[in-house]
Amino acid sequence: MIELCNLTIHEANRLLIEHQISSVELTDAVLRRLEQVEPRVRAFVTLTQEQALEQAREIDRRRAVGEEMGVLAGIPVAIKDVLCTQGVLTTCSSRMLENFLPPYDATVVTALKQAGAVIVGKTNMDEFAMGSSTENSAFYPTHNPWDLERVPGGSSGGSAAAVAAGEAIYSLGSDTGGSVRQPASLCGVVGLKPTYGLVSRFGLIAFASSLDQVGPLTRDVTDCALVMNAIAGYDSRDSTSAPIEVPDYTTALVPDIAGLKLGVPREYYGEGIDPAVRDTLEQALGVLEKLGAHVDRDVSLPSSKYSLAAYYLIAPSEASSNLARYDGVKYGYSVRDTESMWGDMFKTRERGFGAEVKRRIMLGTFALSAGYYDAYYAKAQKVRTLIKREFDQAFEKYDALVTPTSPTVAFKIGEKTSDPIQMYLSDICTVPINIAGITAISVPAGLVDGLPVGMQIIGKTFAESMVLRVAYAYEQATEWYRKRPSL
Ligand code: GLN
């Protein structure tokens, strides 16, 4: 029998409804697993065991008196430490916010709480979500449960590792350039980046506001749809929230993709993509064809090659503005030992931020400066329009596009830390989706040398149901998602 800590949301929910298990038992099983593996994985920054058990008891009480509850009720979740949790430390894995206790919950956290979720803790990440390996955490790196000497990906590495290791049933991450999908790929779980504006950013600590989205990390596609049902939707407290009708995403879970048109953009299979990853994707495309989809390999998105360059101007520019608020005056880390206010502010930022964050602030400040704005920032925005237009054209012909999620499997801890450009290349397949504001999911599609490979399925704006449908059909036909690391 499968251990309780390795259940999916829908499996656990069934057992809870049938009173075969209680939420306290389930939470206990997850917390025991956590105790056992966390010293090796280090997926968490803060644990909230006591509150979790209290929440679980409360849900059990309500269920016992016959109260109707949603599918997430009583099920343990881990939250990336970029999301504000009222009264619970929210650090963004930065010294700058080491002692920050938010006075409010992010909207997505409120939504989960209202759904009866049991929060077990806050997960480790790259500082301010800048990175692809979780090595930029100011505290410690997280280890990949499939091979503890390797990275879990990033920046939501803690959230992905926690789900893969059985330390939570599911988790939330954030994705600015790939930070939900890439760690999902490297840890063998499912990760979705919603269309920009679909999920509220209220209470999500800002990195690059025109790109950031919150997304779920789960053990299968069904769970992904269930979490999306809880977190998607209009929020008046986020000025970029889309005022749209949100469908029930579980209706997309039909194992039928016969006749769908899938495009395979060649730019995502070329230089820099590990041949073993490419072979794995080739097999996955074969499965999609067998399921009756028309797979067109003659697709080109030529502007995609400028995505990374545009991203590393736009994201740092927005970050340099967003991170100006950390001045040691209002909240967060504060140095008060120089002679002047400016001196204190300077020292606060010098000591409070890590190297990668400072690199981005400098890059962004430069790109936005009067003499260079047109040459860099404005140019990058024009490229952004071109990339978006190319995707729009592709979606006139195709229902979805299929690519690798990450160019490689999980790499060794320390392997890329001295070369930022190599690290940035980890997001070459995921960044264009954020640039275009569209949606994409990563699903487990095979193993190379015992390490997970992810397939990315890309859809147009608000086509979450379409990518979930393709992902679900593929998942049901292959069952790669059932593979778990042996920790
Ligand atoms: N790895 C990319 C970066 O460093 C993306 C991060 C993210 O999606 N938050 O910016």
Coordinates of N, CA, C and O and ligand atoms in Angstrom, one line a residue, residues 129-132 155 175-179 207 311-312 360 427, ligand 1:
A129 N 13.5 35.0 -5.6 CA 13.1 34.2 -6.7 C 14.0 34.4 -7.9 O 13.7 34.2 -9.1
M130 N 15.3 34.9 -7.6 CA 16.2 35.1 -8.7 C 17.2 33.9 -8.8 O 18.2 33.8 -8.0
G131 N 17.0 33.0 -9.7 CA 17.9 31.8 -9.8 C 17.2 30.6 -10.4 O 15.9 30.6 -10.6
S132 N 17.9 29.6 -10.6 CA 17.4 28.4 -11.3 C 17.8 27.1 -10.5 O 17.8 26.0 -11.1
S155 N 13.4 29.0 -9.2 CA 13.7 29.4 -7.9 C 12.8 28.7 -6.8 O 13.1 28.7 -5.7
D175 N 6.4 31.8 -10.6 CA 7.1 31.6 -11.9 C 7.2 32.9 -12.6 O 6.2 33.5 -13.1
T176 N 8.4 33.5 -12.7 CA 8.7 34.7 -13.4 C 9.3 34.5 -14.8 O 9.2 35.2 -15.7
G177 N 10.1 33.4 -14.8 CA 10.8 33.0 -16.0 C 10.9 31.5 -16.2 O 11.6 31.0 -17.0
G178 N 10.3 30.8 -15.3 CA 10.3 29.3 -15.3 C 10.4 28.7 -13.9 O 10.5 27.4 -13.8
S179 N 10.3 29.5 -12.9 CA 10.5 29.0 -11.5 C 9.5 28.0 -10.9 O 9.8 27.4 -9.9
F207 N 9.0 40.4 -7.7 CA 10.3 40.3 -8.4 C 10.2 41.2 -9.7 O 10.7 42.3 -9.7
Y311 N 14.4 39.0 -21.5 CA 14.1 38.7 -20.1 C 15.1 39.4 -19.2 O 14.7 39.9 -18.2
Y312 N 16.4 39.2 -19.5 CA 17.4 39.7 -18.6 C 17.6 41.2 -18.7 O 18.6 41.7 -18.1
R360 N 21.4 41.9 -10.3 CA 20.2 42.2 -11.1 C 19.8 43.7 -10.8 O 19.4 44.4 -11.8
D427 N 16.8 28.4 -18.2 CA 15.4 28.9 -18.5 C 15.1 29.2 -19.9 O 14.1 29.8 -20.2
Ligands
GLN1 N1 15.6 31.6 -13.3 C1 15.0 32.8 -13.7 C2 15.6 33.9 -13.0 O1 16.6 33.8 -12.4 C3 13.5 32.7 -13.4 C4 13.2 32.9 -12.0 C5 11.8 32.8 -11.7 O2 10.9 32.4 -12.5 N2 11.4 33.4 -10.6 O3 15.2 35.1 -13.1

